[in-house]
PDB file of C-alpha atoms in Angstrom:
ATOM      1  CA  UNK A   1      21.386   3.210   6.549  1.00 42.00           C
ATOM      2  CA  UNK A   2      19.924   3.303   9.908  1.00 47.00           C
ATOM      3  CA  UNK A   3      15.996   4.256   9.907  1.00 51.00           C
ATOM      4  CA  UNK A   4      12.903   3.692  11.443  1.00 51.00           C
ATOM      5  CA  UNK A   5       9.734   2.542  10.312  1.00 59.00           C
ATOM      6  CA  UNK A   6       7.418   5.486   9.148  1.00 52.00           C
ATOM      7  CA  UNK A   7       4.683   6.320   6.977  1.00 51.00           C
ATOM      8  CA  UNK A   8       6.081   8.738   4.342  1.00 54.00           C
ATOM      9  CA  UNK A   9       7.706  10.705   7.612  1.00 50.00           C
ATOM     10  CA  UNK A  10       4.387  11.300   9.234  1.00 50.00           C
ATOM     11  CA  UNK A  11       4.420  14.419  11.664  1.00 46.00           C
ATOM     12  CA  UNK A  12       1.955  14.205  14.315  1.00 47.00           C
ATOM     13  CA  UNK A  13       0.088  17.453  15.581  1.00 47.00           C
ATOM     14  CA  UNK A  14       1.504  17.900  19.276  1.00 45.00           C
ATOM     15  CA  UNK A  15      -2.055  19.675  20.126  1.00 46.00           C
ATOM     16  CA  UNK A  16      -4.053  16.420  18.931  1.00 48.00           C
ATOM     17  CA  UNK A  17      -6.129  15.130  21.850  1.00 53.00           C
ATOM     18  CA  UNK A  18      -7.211  11.710  21.140  1.00 50.00           C
ATOM     19  CA  UNK A  19      -9.555  11.470  24.526  1.00 52.00           C
ATOM     20  CA  UNK A  20     -11.845  14.330  23.081  1.00 50.00           C
ATOM     21  CA  UNK A  21     -15.323  13.287  23.104  1.00 52.00           C
ATOM     22  CA  UNK A  22     -14.136   9.823  24.124  1.00 50.00           C
ATOM     23  CA  UNK A  23     -17.112   9.205  26.935  1.00 53.00           C
ATOM     24  CA  UNK A  24     -19.780  10.298  24.480  1.00 57.00           C
ATOM     25  CA  UNK A  25     -18.440   7.503  21.942  1.00 55.00           C
ATOM     26  CA  UNK A  26     -18.302   5.056  24.649  1.00 58.00           C
ATOM     27  CA  UNK A  27     -21.953   5.813  25.665  1.00 67.00           C
ATOM     28  CA  UNK A  28     -23.222   5.812  22.003  1.00 85.00           C
ATOM     29  CA  UNK A  29     -21.463   2.839  20.506  1.00 86.00           C
ATOM     30  CA  UNK A  30     -20.381   0.503  23.630  1.00 88.00           C
ATOM     31  CA  UNK A  31     -16.880  -0.427  24.664  1.00 93.00           C
ATOM     32  CA  UNK A  32     -13.722  -0.216  22.740  1.00 94.00           C
ATOM     33  CA  UNK A  33     -12.834  -3.835  21.494  1.00 95.00           C
ATOM     34  CA  UNK A  34      -9.693  -2.966  19.504  1.00 96.00           C
ATOM     35  CA  UNK A  35      -7.669   0.181  19.591  1.00 95.00           C
ATOM     36  CA  UNK A  36      -4.317   1.411  18.328  1.00 94.00           C
ATOM     37  CA  UNK A  37      -3.836   4.710  20.178  1.00 90.00           C
ATOM     38  CA  UNK A  38      -3.813   7.817  18.601  1.00 90.00           C
ATOM     39  CA  UNK A  39      -5.088   6.285  15.344  1.00 93.00           C
ATOM     40  CA  UNK A  40      -8.014   4.017  15.175  1.00 96.00           C
ATOM     41  CA  UNK A  41     -10.911   2.916  17.786  1.00 96.00           C
ATOM     42  CA  UNK A  42     -13.308  -0.257  16.936  1.00 97.00           C
ATOM     43  CA  UNK A  43     -16.560  -0.378  19.168  1.00 96.00           C
ATOM     44  CA  UNK A  44     -18.509  -3.071  20.117  1.00 93.00           C
ATOM     45  CA  UNK A  45     -21.703  -2.212  17.621  1.00 93.00           C
ATOM     46  CA  UNK A  46     -18.981  -2.247  14.783  1.00 92.00           C
ATOM     47  CA  UNK A  47     -18.494   1.517  14.408  1.00 95.00           C
ATOM     48  CA  UNK A  48     -14.915   2.625  13.566  1.00 96.00           C
ATOM     49  CA  UNK A  49     -13.670   5.932  14.627  1.00 96.00           C
ATOM     50  CA  UNK A  50     -10.200   7.227  12.852  1.00 95.00           C
ATOM     51  CA  UNK A  51      -8.378   9.933  14.690  1.00 91.00           C
ATOM     52  CA  UNK A  52      -7.156  12.571  12.320  1.00 88.00           C
ATOM     53  CA  UNK A  53      -3.641  12.728  13.128  1.00 89.00           C
ATOM     54  CA  UNK A  54      -2.602  13.494   9.451  1.00 94.00           C
ATOM     55  CA  UNK A  55      -4.464  16.001   7.534  1.00 96.00           C
ATOM     56  CA  UNK A  56      -6.098  15.131   3.921  1.00 97.00           C
ATOM     57  CA  UNK A  57      -4.810  17.778   1.345  1.00 98.00           C
ATOM     58  CA  UNK A  58      -6.308  18.822  -2.199  1.00 98.00           C
ATOM     59  CA  UNK A  59      -3.988  18.445  -5.216  1.00 98.00           C
ATOM     60  CA  UNK A  60      -2.189  21.491  -5.188  1.00 97.00           C
ATOM     61  CA  UNK A  61       1.665  20.928  -5.731  1.00 97.00           C
ATOM     62  CA  UNK A  62       4.458  23.711  -5.143  1.00 96.00           C
ATOM     63  CA  UNK A  63       4.828  25.138  -8.595  1.00 96.00           C
ATOM     64  CA  UNK A  64       8.603  25.006  -8.557  1.00 96.00           C
ATOM     65  CA  UNK A  65       8.116  20.955  -8.760  1.00 97.00           C
ATOM     66  CA  UNK A  66       6.647  21.303 -12.225  1.00 96.00           C
ATOM     67  CA  UNK A  67       4.100  18.509 -11.196  1.00 97.00           C
ATOM     68  CA  UNK A  68       0.364  18.353 -12.269  1.00 97.00           C
ATOM     69  CA  UNK A  69      -1.745  16.410  -9.778  1.00 98.00           C
ATOM     70  CA  UNK A  70      -5.341  15.473 -10.023  1.00 97.00           C
ATOM     71  CA  UNK A  71      -7.741  13.184  -8.611  1.00 97.00           C
ATOM     72  CA  UNK A  72      -9.464  10.335 -10.818  1.00 96.00           C
ATOM     73  CA  UNK A  73     -12.473   8.042  -9.772  1.00 96.00           C
ATOM     74  CA  UNK A  74     -11.752   4.286 -10.513  1.00 96.00           C
ATOM     75  CA  UNK A  75     -14.785   2.698  -9.549  1.00 96.00           C
ATOM     76  CA  UNK A  76     -17.722   5.039  -8.115  1.00 95.00           C
ATOM     77  CA  UNK A  77     -19.505   1.918  -6.573  1.00 95.00           C
ATOM     78  CA  UNK A  78     -16.627   0.771  -4.171  1.00 95.00           C
ATOM     79  CA  UNK A  79     -15.045   4.635  -3.863  1.00 96.00           C
ATOM     80  CA  UNK A  80     -11.907   3.759  -5.481  1.00 97.00           C
ATOM     81  CA  UNK A  81     -10.105   6.534  -6.418  1.00 98.00           C
ATOM     82  CA  UNK A  82      -6.355   7.450  -7.236  1.00 98.00           C
ATOM     83  CA  UNK A  83      -4.337  10.614  -7.168  1.00 98.00           C
ATOM     84  CA  UNK A  84      -2.368  11.282 -10.188  1.00 98.00           C
ATOM     85  CA  UNK A  85       1.131  13.067 -10.340  1.00 98.00           C
ATOM     86  CA  UNK A  86       2.449  13.843 -13.716  1.00 97.00           C
ATOM     87  CA  UNK A  87       5.903  16.052 -14.290  1.00 96.00           C
ATOM     88  CA  UNK A  88       6.376  18.053 -17.411  1.00 89.00           C
ATOM     89  CA  UNK A  89       7.469  16.173 -20.110  1.00 77.00           C
ATOM     90  CA  UNK A  90       9.768  17.836 -22.583  1.00 62.00           C
ATOM     91  CA  UNK A  91       8.873  16.519 -26.221  1.00 60.00           C
ATOM     92  CA  UNK A  92       5.815  14.798 -27.522  1.00 59.00           C
ATOM     93  CA  UNK A  93       7.873  11.499 -27.745  1.00 66.00           C
ATOM     94  CA  UNK A  94       9.160  11.494 -24.310  1.00 83.00           C
ATOM     95  CA  UNK A  95       7.074   8.773 -22.457  1.00 93.00           C
ATOM     96  CA  UNK A  96       7.483   8.087 -18.861  1.00 96.00           C
ATOM     97  CA  UNK A  97       7.007   5.057 -16.781  1.00 97.00           C
ATOM     98  CA  UNK A  98       4.051   4.767 -14.137  1.00 98.00           C
ATOM     99  CA  UNK A  99       4.604   4.070 -10.629  1.00 98.00           C
ATOM    100  CA  UNK A 100       1.324   2.328  -9.190  1.00 98.00           C
ATOM    101  CA  UNK A 101       1.278   3.286  -5.455  1.00 98.00           C
ATOM    102  CA  UNK A 102      -0.229   1.937  -2.555  1.00 98.00           C
ATOM    103  CA  UNK A 103       0.066   3.868   0.551  1.00 98.00           C
ATOM    104  CA  UNK A 104       0.865   2.372   4.117  1.00 98.00           C
ATOM    105  CA  UNK A 105      -1.162   2.518   7.311  1.00 97.00           C
ATOM    106  CA  UNK A 106      -1.685  -1.168   8.587  1.00 97.00           C
ATOM    107  CA  UNK A 107      -4.582  -1.611   5.956  1.00 98.00           C
ATOM    108  CA  UNK A 108      -6.811   0.305   8.721  1.00 97.00           C
ATOM    109  CA  UNK A 109      -5.758   4.100   8.164  1.00 97.00           C
ATOM    110  CA  UNK A 110      -4.223   6.163   5.611  1.00 97.00           C
ATOM    111  CA  UNK A 111      -5.175   7.950   2.292  1.00 98.00           C
ATOM    112  CA  UNK A 112      -3.896   9.083  -1.055  1.00 98.00           C
ATOM    113  CA  UNK A 113      -4.905  12.487  -0.001  1.00 98.00           C
ATOM    114  CA  UNK A 114      -2.406  12.387   3.337  1.00 98.00           C
ATOM    115  CA  UNK A 115      -0.258  15.408   3.439  1.00 98.00           C
ATOM    116  CA  UNK A 116       2.859  13.237   3.829  1.00 97.00           C
ATOM    117  CA  UNK A 117       1.938  10.961   0.955  1.00 98.00           C
ATOM    118  CA  UNK A 118       0.892  13.930  -1.390  1.00 98.00           C
ATOM    119  CA  UNK A 119       3.964  16.036  -0.581  1.00 98.00           C
ATOM    120  CA  UNK A 120       6.515  13.097  -0.960  1.00 98.00           C
ATOM    121  CA  UNK A 121       4.898  11.522  -3.970  1.00 98.00           C
ATOM    122  CA  UNK A 122       4.807  14.868  -5.857  1.00 98.00           C
ATOM    123  CA  UNK A 123       8.604  15.322  -4.959  1.00 98.00           C
ATOM    124  CA  UNK A 124       9.113  11.659  -6.068  1.00 98.00           C
ATOM    125  CA  UNK A 125       7.572  12.236  -9.683  1.00 98.00           C
ATOM    126  CA  UNK A 126       9.445  15.313 -10.256  1.00 97.00           C
ATOM    127  CA  UNK A 127      12.994  13.978  -9.038  1.00 97.00           C
ATOM    128  CA  UNK A 128      12.593  10.375 -10.606  1.00 96.00           C
ATOM    129  CA  UNK A 129      10.820  11.730 -13.965  1.00 96.00           C
ATOM    130  CA  UNK A 130       8.047   9.423 -13.718  1.00 97.00           C
ATOM    131  CA  UNK A 131       4.359   9.398 -13.369  1.00 98.00           C
ATOM    132  CA  UNK A 132       2.646   8.297  -9.938  1.00 98.00           C
ATOM    133  CA  UNK A 133      -0.849   6.888  -9.656  1.00 98.00           C
ATOM    134  CA  UNK A 134      -1.487   6.652  -5.828  1.00 98.00           C
ATOM    135  CA  UNK A 135      -4.378   4.094  -5.349  1.00 98.00           C
ATOM    136  CA  UNK A 136      -6.959   5.219  -2.371  1.00 98.00           C
ATOM    137  CA  UNK A 137      -8.083   1.554  -1.555  1.00 98.00           C
ATOM    138  CA  UNK A 138     -10.743   0.451   0.814  1.00 98.00           C
ATOM    139  CA  UNK A 139      -9.518   0.052   4.314  1.00 98.00           C
ATOM    140  CA  UNK A 140     -10.298  -2.478   7.145  1.00 98.00           C
ATOM    141  CA  UNK A 141     -12.260  -3.494   9.423  1.00 97.00           C
ATOM    142  CA  UNK A 142     -15.130  -2.437   7.313  1.00 97.00           C
ATOM    143  CA  UNK A 143     -13.608  -4.042   4.162  1.00 97.00           C
ATOM    144  CA  UNK A 144     -11.429  -6.883   5.501  1.00 96.00           C
ATOM    145  CA  UNK A 145      -8.655  -8.507   3.130  1.00 98.00           C
ATOM    146  CA  UNK A 146      -8.763  -9.295   0.498  1.00 97.00           C
ATOM    147  CA  UNK A 147     -10.518  -6.126  -0.507  1.00 97.00           C
ATOM    148  CA  UNK A 148      -7.694  -3.889  -0.659  1.00 98.00           C
ATOM    149  CA  UNK A 149      -5.863  -6.853  -2.891  1.00 97.00           C
ATOM    150  CA  UNK A 150      -9.040  -6.708  -5.338  1.00 96.00           C
ATOM    151  CA  UNK A 151      -8.897  -2.796  -5.438  1.00 98.00           C
ATOM    152  CA  UNK A 152      -5.394  -3.064  -6.667  1.00 97.00           C
ATOM    153  CA  UNK A 153      -6.233  -5.449  -9.405  1.00 95.00           C
ATOM    154  CA  UNK A 154      -9.291  -3.250 -10.209  1.00 96.00           C
ATOM    155  CA  UNK A 155      -6.845  -0.241 -10.358  1.00 97.00           C
ATOM    156  CA  UNK A 156      -4.743  -2.424 -13.221  1.00 96.00           C
ATOM    157  CA  UNK A 157      -7.722  -3.481 -15.238  1.00 93.00           C
ATOM    158  CA  UNK A 158      -8.793   0.230 -15.193  1.00 95.00           C
ATOM    159  CA  UNK A 159      -5.296   1.343 -16.243  1.00 95.00           C
ATOM    160  CA  UNK A 160      -5.545  -1.263 -19.028  1.00 94.00           C
ATOM    161  CA  UNK A 161      -8.795   0.133 -20.270  1.00 92.00           C
ATOM    162  CA  UNK A 162      -7.380   3.706 -20.130  1.00 93.00           C
ATOM    163  CA  UNK A 163      -4.438   2.408 -22.350  1.00 92.00           C
ATOM    164  CA  UNK A 164      -6.703   0.572 -24.908  1.00 90.00           C
ATOM    165  CA  UNK A 165      -8.863   3.517 -25.358  1.00 84.00           C
ATOM    166  CA  UNK A 166      -6.469   6.279 -25.563  1.00 67.00           C
ATOM    167  CA  UNK A 167      -9.434   8.233 -26.711  1.00 56.00           C
ATOM    168  CA  UNK A 168     -10.946   9.879 -23.558  1.00 55.00           C
ATOM    169  CA  UNK A 169     -10.096  13.766 -23.495  1.00 58.00           C
ATOM    170  CA  UNK A 170     -10.875  13.318 -19.536  1.00 71.00           C
ATOM    171  CA  UNK A 171      -7.481  11.457 -18.897  1.00 78.00           C
ATOM    172  CA  UNK A 172      -5.277  12.509 -21.735  1.00 85.00           C
ATOM    173  CA  UNK A 173      -3.708  15.119 -19.540  1.00 90.00           C
ATOM    174  CA  UNK A 174      -1.476  12.169 -18.192  1.00 93.00           C
ATOM    175  CA  UNK A 175      -2.188   9.044 -20.366  1.00 93.00           C
ATOM    176  CA  UNK A 176      -0.533  10.831 -23.354  1.00 91.00           C
ATOM    177  CA  UNK A 177       2.630  10.984 -21.368  1.00 93.00           C
ATOM    178  CA  UNK A 178       2.497   7.392 -19.757  1.00 95.00           C
ATOM    179  CA  UNK A 179       4.583   4.712 -21.149  1.00 95.00           C
ATOM    180  CA  UNK A 180       2.265   1.744 -20.356  1.00 95.00           C
ATOM    181  CA  UNK A 181       5.159  -0.660 -21.233  1.00 95.00           C
ATOM    182  CA  UNK A 182       7.103   0.283 -18.163  1.00 96.00           C
ATOM    183  CA  UNK A 183       4.744  -0.194 -14.920  1.00 97.00           C
ATOM    184  CA  UNK A 184       6.149  -0.710 -11.590  1.00 98.00           C
ATOM    185  CA  UNK A 185       4.078  -1.569  -8.430  1.00 98.00           C
ATOM    186  CA  UNK A 186       5.070  -0.195  -5.428  1.00 98.00           C
ATOM    187  CA  UNK A 187       4.147   0.742  -1.745  1.00 98.00           C
ATOM    188  CA  UNK A 188       5.324   1.034   1.838  1.00 98.00           C
ATOM    189  CA  UNK A 189       4.594  -0.956   4.626  1.00 97.00           C
ATOM    190  CA  UNK A 190       0.781  -2.371   4.231  1.00 98.00           C
ATOM    191  CA  UNK A 191       1.090  -0.863   0.770  1.00 98.00           C
ATOM    192  CA  UNK A 192       4.161  -2.809   0.136  1.00 98.00           C
ATOM    193  CA  UNK A 193       1.986  -5.939   1.175  1.00 98.00           C
ATOM    194  CA  UNK A 194      -0.752  -4.804  -1.121  1.00 98.00           C
ATOM    195  CA  UNK A 195       1.673  -4.430  -3.942  1.00 98.00           C
ATOM    196  CA  UNK A 196       3.226  -7.804  -3.554  1.00 96.00           C
ATOM    197  CA  UNK A 197      -0.228  -9.510  -3.199  1.00 95.00           C
ATOM    198  CA  UNK A 198      -1.604  -8.059  -6.218  1.00 95.00           C
ATOM    199  CA  UNK A 199       1.188  -9.348  -8.163  1.00 93.00           C
ATOM    200  CA  UNK A 200       1.201 -12.910  -6.736  1.00 91.00           C
ATOM    201  CA  UNK A 201      -2.483 -12.914  -7.535  1.00 89.00           C
ATOM    202  CA  UNK A 202      -1.628 -12.184 -11.089  1.00 87.00           C
ATOM    203  CA  UNK A 203       0.796 -14.962 -10.999  1.00 80.00           C
ATOM    204  CA  UNK A 204      -1.824 -17.369  -9.473  1.00 75.00           C
ATOM    205  CA  UNK A 205      -4.539 -16.645 -11.668  1.00 70.00           C
ATOM    206  CA  UNK A 206      -2.622 -18.471 -14.348  1.00 54.00           C
ATOM    207  CA  UNK A 207      -1.122 -21.473 -11.881  1.00 50.00           C
ATOM    208  CA  UNK A 208      -2.782 -23.818 -13.694  1.00 48.00           C
ATOM    209  CA  UNK A 209      -1.699 -23.028 -17.279  1.00 48.00           C
ATOM    210  CA  UNK A 210       1.359 -23.081 -19.611  1.00 45.00           C
ATOM    211  CA  UNK A 211       4.759 -22.977 -18.266  1.00 44.00           C
ATOM    212  CA  UNK A 212       5.453 -19.174 -19.814  1.00 53.00           C
ATOM    213  CA  UNK A 213       3.886 -17.419 -16.837  1.00 52.00           C
ATOM    214  CA  UNK A 214       5.014 -14.096 -18.068  1.00 53.00           C
ATOM    215  CA  UNK A 215       3.136 -14.510 -21.532  1.00 54.00           C
ATOM    216  CA  UNK A 216       0.029 -15.409 -19.994  1.00 53.00           C
ATOM    217  CA  UNK A 217       0.034 -12.601 -17.497  1.00 58.00           C
ATOM    218  CA  UNK A 218       0.922  -9.974 -20.362  1.00 58.00           C
ATOM    219  CA  UNK A 219      -2.042 -11.344 -22.137  1.00 67.00           C
ATOM    220  CA  UNK A 220      -4.412 -10.797 -19.227  1.00 77.00           C
ATOM    221  CA  UNK A 221      -3.236  -7.052 -18.545  1.00 86.00           C
ATOM    222  CA  UNK A 222      -2.261  -6.182 -22.376  1.00 85.00           C
ATOM    223  CA  UNK A 223      -1.051  -3.516 -23.399  1.00 91.00           C
ATOM    224  CA  UNK A 224       0.474  -2.894 -19.690  1.00 93.00           C
ATOM    225  CA  UNK A 225       3.683  -4.372 -18.845  1.00 92.00           C
ATOM    226  CA  UNK A 226       4.767  -4.779 -15.452  1.00 93.00           C
ATOM    227  CA  UNK A 227       8.576  -4.408 -15.262  1.00 95.00           C
ATOM    228  CA  UNK A 228       8.790  -5.311 -11.591  1.00 95.00           C
ATOM    229  CA  UNK A 229       7.544  -4.475  -7.885  1.00 97.00           C
ATOM    230  CA  UNK A 230       9.367  -2.305  -5.049  1.00 98.00           C
ATOM    231  CA  UNK A 231       8.630  -2.979  -1.614  1.00 98.00           C
ATOM    232  CA  UNK A 232       9.339  -0.446   1.074  1.00 98.00           C
ATOM    233  CA  UNK A 233       9.542  -1.993   4.508  1.00 97.00           C
ATOM    234  CA  UNK A 234       6.659  -4.448   3.599  1.00 98.00           C
ATOM    235  CA  UNK A 235       4.163  -5.313   6.369  1.00 98.00           C
ATOM    236  CA  UNK A 236       4.114  -8.759   7.138  1.00 98.00           C
ATOM    237  CA  UNK A 237       3.940 -10.799  10.217  1.00 97.00           C
ATOM    238  CA  UNK A 238       3.740 -14.311  11.801  1.00 97.00           C
ATOM    239  CA  UNK A 239       2.916 -16.344  14.837  1.00 97.00           C
ATOM    240  CA  UNK A 240       6.662 -16.743  15.834  1.00 96.00           C
ATOM    241  CA  UNK A 241       8.389 -13.866  16.931  1.00 96.00           C
ATOM    242  CA  UNK A 242      11.753 -13.014  15.069  1.00 96.00           C
ATOM    243  CA  UNK A 243      14.730 -11.382  17.201  1.00 94.00           C
ATOM    244  CA  UNK A 244      14.319  -7.842  15.711  1.00 91.00           C
ATOM    245  CA  UNK A 245      10.481  -8.119  16.844  1.00 92.00           C
ATOM    246  CA  UNK A 246      11.799  -9.281  20.275  1.00 88.00           C
ATOM    247  CA  UNK A 247      14.516  -6.712  20.351  1.00 84.00           C
ATOM    248  CA  UNK A 248      12.640  -3.490  19.437  1.00 74.00           C
ATOM    249  CA  UNK A 249       9.730  -4.167  21.315  1.00 70.00           C
ATOM    250  CA  UNK A 250      11.988  -3.742  24.375  1.00 68.00           C
ATOM    251  CA  UNK A 251      14.287  -1.234  22.891  1.00 62.00           C
ATOM    252  CA  UNK A 252      12.322   0.916  20.700  1.00 61.00           C
ATOM    253  CA  UNK A 253       9.064   1.622  22.967  1.00 57.00           C
ATOM    254  CA  UNK A 254       8.279   5.049  20.922  1.00 58.00           C
ATOM    255  CA  UNK A 255       8.737   3.354  17.364  1.00 65.00           C
ATOM    256  CA  UNK A 256       5.943   4.090  14.743  1.00 72.00           C
ATOM    257  CA  UNK A 257       5.187   0.565  14.717  1.00 88.00           C
ATOM    258  CA  UNK A 258       5.090  -1.314  17.749  1.00 90.00           C
ATOM    259  CA  UNK A 259       4.221  -5.248  18.021  1.00 91.00           C
ATOM    260  CA  UNK A 260       1.132  -4.583  20.036  1.00 92.00           C
ATOM    261  CA  UNK A 261       0.046  -2.172  17.042  1.00 94.00           C
ATOM    262  CA  UNK A 262       1.042  -4.635  14.369  1.00 96.00           C
ATOM    263  CA  UNK A 263      -0.849  -7.453  16.142  1.00 96.00           C
ATOM    264  CA  UNK A 264      -3.913  -5.213  16.321  1.00 97.00           C
ATOM    265  CA  UNK A 265      -3.747  -4.462  12.558  1.00 98.00           C
ATOM    266  CA  UNK A 266      -3.552  -7.902  11.731  1.00 98.00           C
ATOM    267  CA  UNK A 267      -6.511  -8.955  13.956  1.00 97.00           C
ATOM    268  CA  UNK A 268      -8.766  -6.335  12.151  1.00 97.00           C
ATOM    269  CA  UNK A 269      -7.428  -7.209   8.700  1.00 98.00           C
ATOM    270  CA  UNK A 270      -7.441 -11.023   8.335  1.00 98.00           C
ATOM    271  CA  UNK A 271     -10.410 -13.274   7.801  1.00 95.00           C
ATOM    272  CA  UNK A 272     -12.340 -14.183  11.057  1.00 93.00           C
ATOM    273  CA  UNK A 273     -10.548 -17.095  12.617  1.00 94.00           C
ATOM    274  CA  UNK A 274      -7.304 -16.997  10.743  1.00 97.00           C
ATOM    275  CA  UNK A 275      -3.897 -16.129  12.673  1.00 97.00           C
ATOM    276  CA  UNK A 276      -0.664 -14.488  11.817  1.00 98.00           C
ATOM    277  CA  UNK A 277       0.518 -17.446   9.730  1.00 98.00           C
ATOM    278  CA  UNK A 278      -2.127 -16.612   7.211  1.00 97.00           C
ATOM    279  CA  UNK A 279      -0.268 -16.519   3.866  1.00 96.00           C
ATOM    280  CA  UNK A 280      -1.366 -12.773   3.156  1.00 97.00           C
ATOM    281  CA  UNK A 281       0.385 -12.034   6.561  1.00 98.00           C
ATOM    282  CA  UNK A 282       3.097 -14.630   6.663  1.00 97.00           C
ATOM    283  CA  UNK A 283       3.837 -15.337   2.889  1.00 96.00           C
ATOM    284  CA  UNK A 284       6.550 -17.783   4.010  1.00 95.00           C
ATOM    285  CA  UNK A 285       3.993 -20.244   4.901  1.00 93.00           C
ATOM    286  CA  UNK A 286       2.896 -20.625   1.325  1.00 89.00           C
ATOM    287  CA  UNK A 287       4.778 -21.180  -1.776  1.00 85.00           C
ATOM    288  CA  UNK A 288       2.218 -19.517  -4.182  1.00 84.00           C
ATOM    289  CA  UNK A 289       2.874 -16.399  -1.871  1.00 87.00           C
ATOM    290  CA  UNK A 290       6.274 -16.486  -3.206  1.00 87.00           C
ATOM    291  CA  UNK A 291       6.072 -16.637  -6.850  1.00 80.00           C
ATOM    292  CA  UNK A 292       7.507 -13.551  -8.518  1.00 74.00           C
ATOM    293  CA  UNK A 293       7.332 -13.315 -12.613  1.00 73.00           C
ATOM    294  CA  UNK A 294       8.979  -9.839 -12.034  1.00 85.00           C
ATOM    295  CA  UNK A 295      11.921  -8.457 -10.791  1.00 91.00           C
ATOM    296  CA  UNK A 296      11.439  -7.398  -6.930  1.00 94.00           C
ATOM    297  CA  UNK A 297      13.371  -4.823  -4.937  1.00 96.00           C
ATOM    298  CA  UNK A 298      12.629  -4.874  -1.095  1.00 97.00           C
ATOM    299  CA  UNK A 299      14.107  -2.024   0.826  1.00 97.00           C
ATOM    300  CA  UNK A 300      14.584  -2.807   4.692  1.00 96.00           C
ATOM    301  CA  UNK A 301      15.451  -0.463   7.606  1.00 91.00           C
ATOM    302  CA  UNK A 302      18.044  -1.661  10.212  1.00 88.00           C
ATOM    303  CA  UNK A 303      16.039  -0.255  13.340  1.00 86.00           C
ATOM    304  CA  UNK A 304      12.642  -1.704  11.886  1.00 90.00           C
ATOM    305  CA  UNK A 305      11.096  -4.273  14.170  1.00 92.00           C
ATOM    306  CA  UNK A 306      10.007  -6.164  10.986  1.00 94.00           C
ATOM    307  CA  UNK A 307      13.757  -6.081   9.838  1.00 95.00           C
ATOM    308  CA  UNK A 308      14.324  -9.851  10.413  1.00 96.00           C
ATOM    309  CA  UNK A 309      10.974 -10.826   8.780  1.00 97.00           C
ATOM    310  CA  UNK A 310      11.613  -8.627   5.776  1.00 97.00           C
ATOM    311  CA  UNK A 311      15.200 -10.543   5.428  1.00 97.00           C
ATOM    312  CA  UNK A 312      13.488 -13.812   5.707  1.00 97.00           C
ATOM    313  CA  UNK A 313      11.024 -12.629   2.904  1.00 96.00           C
ATOM    314  CA  UNK A 314      13.992 -11.766   0.544  1.00 95.00           C
ATOM    315  CA  UNK A 315      15.679 -14.964   0.942  1.00 94.00           C
ATOM    316  CA  UNK A 316      12.605 -17.160   0.588  1.00 93.00           C
ATOM    317  CA  UNK A 317      11.519 -15.037  -2.458  1.00 90.00           C
ATOM    318  CA  UNK A 318      15.185 -15.525  -3.882  1.00 85.00           C
ATOM    319  CA  UNK A 319      15.182 -19.147  -3.232  1.00 82.00           C
ATOM    320  CA  UNK A 320      11.816 -19.593  -5.058  1.00 77.00           C
ATOM    321  CA  UNK A 321      12.467 -17.494  -8.152  1.00 69.00           C
ATOM    322  CA  UNK A 322      16.183 -16.151  -8.093  1.00 63.00           C
ATOM    323  CA  UNK A 323      14.815 -12.882  -8.532  1.00 48.00           C
ATOM    324  CA  UNK A 324      14.789 -10.886  -5.300  1.00 45.00           C
ATOM    325  CA  UNK A 325      17.480  -8.066  -4.894  1.00 47.00           C
TER     326      UNK A 325
END
């Protein structure tokens, strides 16, 4: 299938003008030191301006989908929340699997309330017959990595508490239909990177423990059972350019993800002084970043600049674990 990288098929408003009030912001906050045109500006004094190219929407869902959606607070102190999607379930004993979803946006932009994700995930819940928990994690540069990974882990621990209690009336509207023994970590682009790193962090927590990793991880998040990870065009990088990065940099100048934008995302996301061979960006540089206790499915697009990097990731994951598909 020929496809270009996209964040859940974003449609830009043609009337949007990112230059509005540009001079005013320059005077107030100093020079722009990092910018991805039309998405984000970072100023010298640390001020961050995100341009609202995609509207945030409420939880309303088209009635014909038969899906209920609500926002739920995960951690009020760090402002982590999730948007749940619950399809109609026929029969009291018909429990549904749960997808824990992380949105894309280069770690810098995006929201679980973006219209493109809201529409996509509502339809996915209806067609796939599953519950979806779309995590709204903290963004960089205000919260550099590993903040987003920590938020992902916190979301799983919150789920664990919901599964253990099962008494709270506030969350019964979704938890009574949830099969906590069938959980998948899912994400697109930077969200896929988060899903992968949350999974590997769970593996690495017990790196010095006994051999049966799955039993130990299960005890940490019991009664949750993670069945696998699904990575849609995962956002990785590296210092050395791949063939697809070089080719599509020249042939696809209007691609949703350019090489220049990719480099900027990573400069904003990685710890100070780190380069693109940091394991969070380039998992091939660390064996611990390629540990997979669960089955992993990676979706790759033929016309994506990161195509070759994603293929290399699959090969390395397969070599390490014999579990990549």
